[in-house]
Short mmCIF file of C-alpha atoms in Angstrom, two decimals:
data_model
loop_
_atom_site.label_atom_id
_atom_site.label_comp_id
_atom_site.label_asym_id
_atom_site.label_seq_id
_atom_site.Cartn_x
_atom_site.Cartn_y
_atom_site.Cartn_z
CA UNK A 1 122.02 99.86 106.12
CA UNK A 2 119.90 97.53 103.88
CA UNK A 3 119.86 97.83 100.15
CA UNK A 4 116.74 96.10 98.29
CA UNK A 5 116.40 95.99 94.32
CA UNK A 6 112.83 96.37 93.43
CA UNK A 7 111.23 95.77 89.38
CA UNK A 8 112.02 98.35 86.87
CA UNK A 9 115.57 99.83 87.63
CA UNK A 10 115.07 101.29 91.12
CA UNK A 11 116.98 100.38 94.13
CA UNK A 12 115.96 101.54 97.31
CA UNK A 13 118.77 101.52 100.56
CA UNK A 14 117.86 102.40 104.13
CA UNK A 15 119.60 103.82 107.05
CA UNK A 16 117.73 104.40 110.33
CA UNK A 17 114.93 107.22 109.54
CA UNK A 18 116.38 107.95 106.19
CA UNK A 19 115.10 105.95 102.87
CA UNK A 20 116.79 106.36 99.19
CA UNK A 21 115.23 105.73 96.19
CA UNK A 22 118.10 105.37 93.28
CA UNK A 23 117.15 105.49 89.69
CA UNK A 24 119.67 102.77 88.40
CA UNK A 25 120.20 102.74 84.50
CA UNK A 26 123.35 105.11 84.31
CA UNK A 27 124.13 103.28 80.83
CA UNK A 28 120.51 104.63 79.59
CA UNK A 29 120.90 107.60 82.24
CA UNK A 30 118.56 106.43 84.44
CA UNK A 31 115.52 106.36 81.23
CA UNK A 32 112.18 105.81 82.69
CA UNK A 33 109.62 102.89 81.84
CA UNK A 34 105.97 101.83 83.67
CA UNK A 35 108.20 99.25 85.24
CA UNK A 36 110.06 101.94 87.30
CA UNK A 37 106.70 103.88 88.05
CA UNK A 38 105.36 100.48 88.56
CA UNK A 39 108.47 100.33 91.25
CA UNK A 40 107.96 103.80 92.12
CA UNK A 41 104.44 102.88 93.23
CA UNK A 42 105.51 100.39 95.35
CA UNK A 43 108.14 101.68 97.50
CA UNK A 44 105.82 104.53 98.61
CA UNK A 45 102.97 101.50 99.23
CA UNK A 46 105.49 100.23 101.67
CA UNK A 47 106.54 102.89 103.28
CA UNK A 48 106.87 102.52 107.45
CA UNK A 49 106.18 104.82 109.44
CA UNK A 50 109.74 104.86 110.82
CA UNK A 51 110.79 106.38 107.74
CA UNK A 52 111.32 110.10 107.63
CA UNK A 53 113.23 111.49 104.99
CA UNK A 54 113.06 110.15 101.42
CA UNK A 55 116.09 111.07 99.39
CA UNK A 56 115.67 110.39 95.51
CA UNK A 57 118.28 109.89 92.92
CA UNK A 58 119.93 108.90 89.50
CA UNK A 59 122.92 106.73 89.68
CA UNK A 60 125.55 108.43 87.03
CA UNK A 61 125.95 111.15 85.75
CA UNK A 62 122.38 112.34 84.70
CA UNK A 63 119.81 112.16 87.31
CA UNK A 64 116.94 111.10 84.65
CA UNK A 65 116.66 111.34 80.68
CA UNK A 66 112.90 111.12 80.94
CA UNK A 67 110.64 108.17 78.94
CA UNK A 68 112.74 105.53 77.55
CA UNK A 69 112.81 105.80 73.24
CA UNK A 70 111.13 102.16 73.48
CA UNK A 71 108.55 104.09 74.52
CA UNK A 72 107.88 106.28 71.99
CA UNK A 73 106.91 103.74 69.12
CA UNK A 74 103.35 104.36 67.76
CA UNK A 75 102.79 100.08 67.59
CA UNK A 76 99.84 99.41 69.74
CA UNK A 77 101.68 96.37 70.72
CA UNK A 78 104.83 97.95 72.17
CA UNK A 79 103.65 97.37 75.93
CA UNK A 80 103.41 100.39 77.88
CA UNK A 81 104.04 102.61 74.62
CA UNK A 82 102.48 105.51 73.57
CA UNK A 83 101.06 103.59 71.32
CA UNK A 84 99.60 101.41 72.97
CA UNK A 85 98.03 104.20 75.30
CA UNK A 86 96.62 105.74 72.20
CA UNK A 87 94.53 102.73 70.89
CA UNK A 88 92.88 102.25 74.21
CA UNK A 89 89.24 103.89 75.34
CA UNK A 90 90.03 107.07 76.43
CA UNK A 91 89.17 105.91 80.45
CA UNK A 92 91.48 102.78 80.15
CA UNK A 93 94.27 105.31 78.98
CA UNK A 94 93.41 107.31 82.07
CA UNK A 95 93.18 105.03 84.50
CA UNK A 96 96.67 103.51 83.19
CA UNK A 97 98.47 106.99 83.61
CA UNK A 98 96.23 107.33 86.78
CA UNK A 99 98.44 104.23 87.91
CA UNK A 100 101.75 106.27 86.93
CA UNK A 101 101.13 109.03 88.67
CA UNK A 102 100.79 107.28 92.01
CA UNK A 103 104.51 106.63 91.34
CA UNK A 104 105.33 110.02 91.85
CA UNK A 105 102.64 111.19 94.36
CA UNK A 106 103.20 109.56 97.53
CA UNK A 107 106.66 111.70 97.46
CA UNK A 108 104.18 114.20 99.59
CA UNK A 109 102.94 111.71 101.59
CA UNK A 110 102.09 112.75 105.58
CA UNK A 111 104.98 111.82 107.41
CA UNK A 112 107.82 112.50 105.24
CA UNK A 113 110.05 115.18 103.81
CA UNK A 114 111.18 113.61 100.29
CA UNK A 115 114.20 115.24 98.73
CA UNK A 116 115.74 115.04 94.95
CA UNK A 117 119.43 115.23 94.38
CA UNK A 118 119.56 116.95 90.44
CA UNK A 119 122.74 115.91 88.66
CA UNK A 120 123.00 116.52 84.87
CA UNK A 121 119.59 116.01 82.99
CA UNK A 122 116.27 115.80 84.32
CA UNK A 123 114.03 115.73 81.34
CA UNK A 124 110.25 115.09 81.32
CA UNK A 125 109.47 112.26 83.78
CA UNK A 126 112.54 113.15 84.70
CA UNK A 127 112.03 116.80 85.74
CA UNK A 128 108.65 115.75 87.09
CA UNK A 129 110.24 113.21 89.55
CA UNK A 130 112.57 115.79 90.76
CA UNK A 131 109.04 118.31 91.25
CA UNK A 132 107.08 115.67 92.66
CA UNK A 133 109.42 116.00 95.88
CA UNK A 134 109.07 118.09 98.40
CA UNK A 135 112.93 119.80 98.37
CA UNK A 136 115.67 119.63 95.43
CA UNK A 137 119.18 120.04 95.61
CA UNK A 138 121.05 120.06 92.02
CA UNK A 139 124.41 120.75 91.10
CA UNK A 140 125.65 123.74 89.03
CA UNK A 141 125.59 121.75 85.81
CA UNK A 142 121.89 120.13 86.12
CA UNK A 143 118.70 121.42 84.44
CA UNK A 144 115.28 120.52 84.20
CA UNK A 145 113.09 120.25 81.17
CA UNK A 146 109.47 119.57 80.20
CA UNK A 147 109.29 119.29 76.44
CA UNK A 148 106.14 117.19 76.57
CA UNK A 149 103.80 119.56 74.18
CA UNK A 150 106.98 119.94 71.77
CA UNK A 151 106.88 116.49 71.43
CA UNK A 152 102.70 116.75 70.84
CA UNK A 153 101.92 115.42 74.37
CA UNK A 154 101.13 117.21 77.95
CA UNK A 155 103.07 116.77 81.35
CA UNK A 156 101.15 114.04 82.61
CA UNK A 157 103.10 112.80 85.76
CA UNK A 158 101.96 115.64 88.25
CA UNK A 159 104.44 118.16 86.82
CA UNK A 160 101.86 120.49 86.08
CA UNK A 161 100.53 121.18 89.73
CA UNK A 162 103.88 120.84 91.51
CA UNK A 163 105.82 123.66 88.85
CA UNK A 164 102.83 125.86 88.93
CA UNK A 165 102.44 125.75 93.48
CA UNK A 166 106.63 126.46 93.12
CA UNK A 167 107.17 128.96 90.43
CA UNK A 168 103.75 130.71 89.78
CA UNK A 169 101.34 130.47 86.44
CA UNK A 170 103.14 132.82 83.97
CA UNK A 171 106.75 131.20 84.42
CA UNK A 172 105.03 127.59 84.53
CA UNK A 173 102.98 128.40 81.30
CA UNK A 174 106.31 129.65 79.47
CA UNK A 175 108.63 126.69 80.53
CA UNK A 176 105.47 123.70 80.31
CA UNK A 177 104.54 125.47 76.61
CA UNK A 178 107.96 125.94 75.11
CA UNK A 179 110.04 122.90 76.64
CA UNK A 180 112.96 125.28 77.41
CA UNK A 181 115.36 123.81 79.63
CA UNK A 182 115.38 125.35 83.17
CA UNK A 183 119.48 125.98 84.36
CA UNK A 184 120.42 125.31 87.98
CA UNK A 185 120.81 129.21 88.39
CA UNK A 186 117.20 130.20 87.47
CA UNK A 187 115.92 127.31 89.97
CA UNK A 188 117.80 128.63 92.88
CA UNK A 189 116.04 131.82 91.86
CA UNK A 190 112.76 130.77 91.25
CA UNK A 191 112.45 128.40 94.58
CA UNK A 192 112.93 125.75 92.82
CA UNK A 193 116.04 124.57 93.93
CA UNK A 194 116.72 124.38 97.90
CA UNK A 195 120.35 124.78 97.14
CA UNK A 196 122.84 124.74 94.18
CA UNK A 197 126.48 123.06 94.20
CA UNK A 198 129.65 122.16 92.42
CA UNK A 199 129.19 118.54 91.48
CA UNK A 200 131.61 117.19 94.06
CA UNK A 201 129.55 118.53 96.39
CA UNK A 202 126.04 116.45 96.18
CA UNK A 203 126.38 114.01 98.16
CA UNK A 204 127.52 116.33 100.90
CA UNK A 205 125.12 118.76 100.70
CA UNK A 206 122.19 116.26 100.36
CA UNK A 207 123.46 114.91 103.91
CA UNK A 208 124.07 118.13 105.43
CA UNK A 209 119.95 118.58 104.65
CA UNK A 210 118.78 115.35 104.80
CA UNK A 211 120.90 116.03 108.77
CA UNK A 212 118.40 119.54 109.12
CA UNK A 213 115.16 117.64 108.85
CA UNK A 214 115.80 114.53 111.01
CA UNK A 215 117.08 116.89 113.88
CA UNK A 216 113.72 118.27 115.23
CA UNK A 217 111.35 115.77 116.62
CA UNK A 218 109.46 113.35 114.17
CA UNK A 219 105.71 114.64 115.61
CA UNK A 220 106.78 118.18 115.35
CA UNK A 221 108.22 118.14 111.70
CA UNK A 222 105.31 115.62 110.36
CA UNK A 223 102.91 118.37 111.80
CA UNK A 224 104.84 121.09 109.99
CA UNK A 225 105.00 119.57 106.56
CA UNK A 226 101.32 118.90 105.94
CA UNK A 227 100.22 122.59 107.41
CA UNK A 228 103.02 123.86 104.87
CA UNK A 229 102.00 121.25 101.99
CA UNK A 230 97.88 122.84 102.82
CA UNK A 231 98.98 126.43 103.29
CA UNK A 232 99.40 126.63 99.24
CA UNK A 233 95.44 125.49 98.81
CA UNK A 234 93.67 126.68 101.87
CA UNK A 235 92.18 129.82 102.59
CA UNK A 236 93.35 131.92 105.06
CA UNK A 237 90.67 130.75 107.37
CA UNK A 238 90.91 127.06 106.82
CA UNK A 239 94.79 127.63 107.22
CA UNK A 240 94.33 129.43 110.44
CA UNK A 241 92.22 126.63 111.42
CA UNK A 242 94.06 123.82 110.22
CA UNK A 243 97.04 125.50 112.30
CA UNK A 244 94.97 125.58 115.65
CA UNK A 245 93.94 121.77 114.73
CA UNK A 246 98.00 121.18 114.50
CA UNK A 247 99.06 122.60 117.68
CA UNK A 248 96.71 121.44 120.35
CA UNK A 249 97.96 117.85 118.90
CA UNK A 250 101.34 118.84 119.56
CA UNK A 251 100.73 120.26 122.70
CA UNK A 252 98.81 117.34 124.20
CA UNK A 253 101.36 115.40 123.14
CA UNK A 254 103.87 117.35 125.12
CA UNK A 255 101.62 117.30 127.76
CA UNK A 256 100.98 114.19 128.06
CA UNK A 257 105.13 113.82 128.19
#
């Protein structure tokens, strides 16, 4: 196993097909700044195509608090503050969160299966790093929270999309609108969460998953996620087609075997 610290409080470790990603302020449980989207950004530009499964975490006992309070001042100066963002042209600001996103994005990148393992809070970026990724498994005590417009603002780190494709439009609207925090219980309901466990547990269930999706074979599974990643956006007939597309790959592959 190798274990690389990258700019802005992530640390990324690696064993065989399996990459983590660990959010690693516990003493500021595990706040986020443009330096750890920054980060973010680049672990998924590196990215092999070796790797498999990405698990992502929070070191402690909070898997993220959301935006650092640094962040929050209204000085222009305060880099990367909402300040800051504020004073520029309107397409500088969105290029510049344009730039954040692609932190969270590649998480649904071909070729991988990214999972989030929820402990404690997982507040606005927070919450929208555990949605960017494809599976979640949080423990009894987590919750996740969007209280952007409370605070005046909007999701802006893909949240929006990924809550809406999991839990439909009304229950998206209603959590996204009000900021209401989201319990491990109604996530197992809603789909959100893959599983729900005591605390102890985590770690253990994360590998017992993380174990389920490296077992078939790497063609097979990569082939599988992006016709289930399409099926939520395609129509019937561009599903049925993307399907066909997906299969005669795998079966010249076999084939070819």
């Amino acid at each position: 196993m190798t274990a690389v610290d990258t700019d802005g409080w992530v640390r990324t470790s690696r064993d065989g097909a399996v990459l983590t990603v660990t959010l690693d302020r516990p003493d500021h449980l595990n706040a986020q700044t443009p330096a750890t989207w920054t980060a973010l950004r680049a672990v998924g530009d590196s990215l092999g195509d070796d790797v498999r499964v990405v698990v992502v975490r929070g070191n402690g006992r909070s898997f993220s608090a959301g935006l650092d309070r640094s962040l929050f001042s209204a000085d222009p100066s305060t880099a990367g503050g909402l300040g800051q963002l504020g004073s520029m042209p309107a397409e500088s600001a969105q290029e510049r969160i344009r730039e954040y996103q692609a932190g969270f994005r590649w998480l649904r990148s071909p070729g991988i299966v990214s999972v989030a393992a929820v402990q404690g809070h997982a507040i606005g970026a927070g919450a929208q790093l555990a949605l960017a990724c494809d599976l979640r498994v949080m423990t009894e005590d987590a919750s996740l929270r969007l209280p952007e417009a409370t605070l005046g603002l909007v999701p802006d780190l893909t949240g929006t999309s990924n809550l809406a494709e999991l839990v439909g439009y009304a229950r998206a609207m209603e959590v996204c609108v009000t900021g209401r925090p989201v319990t491990a219980a109604e996530a197992l309901t809603w789909g959100v969460a893959n599983a729900v466990v005591p605390a102890g547990d985590l770690d253990g269930a994360v590998a017992t998953l993380v174990a389920a999706l490296t077992a078939p074979p790497a063609g097979a599974v990569r082939e599988t996620a992006a016709l289930v990643r399409s099926a939520v956006r395609n129509t019937p007939e561009a599903q049925d087609a993307a399907e066909r597309a997906a299969q005669a790959r795998r079966l010249a592959e076999l084939a070819a075997r």
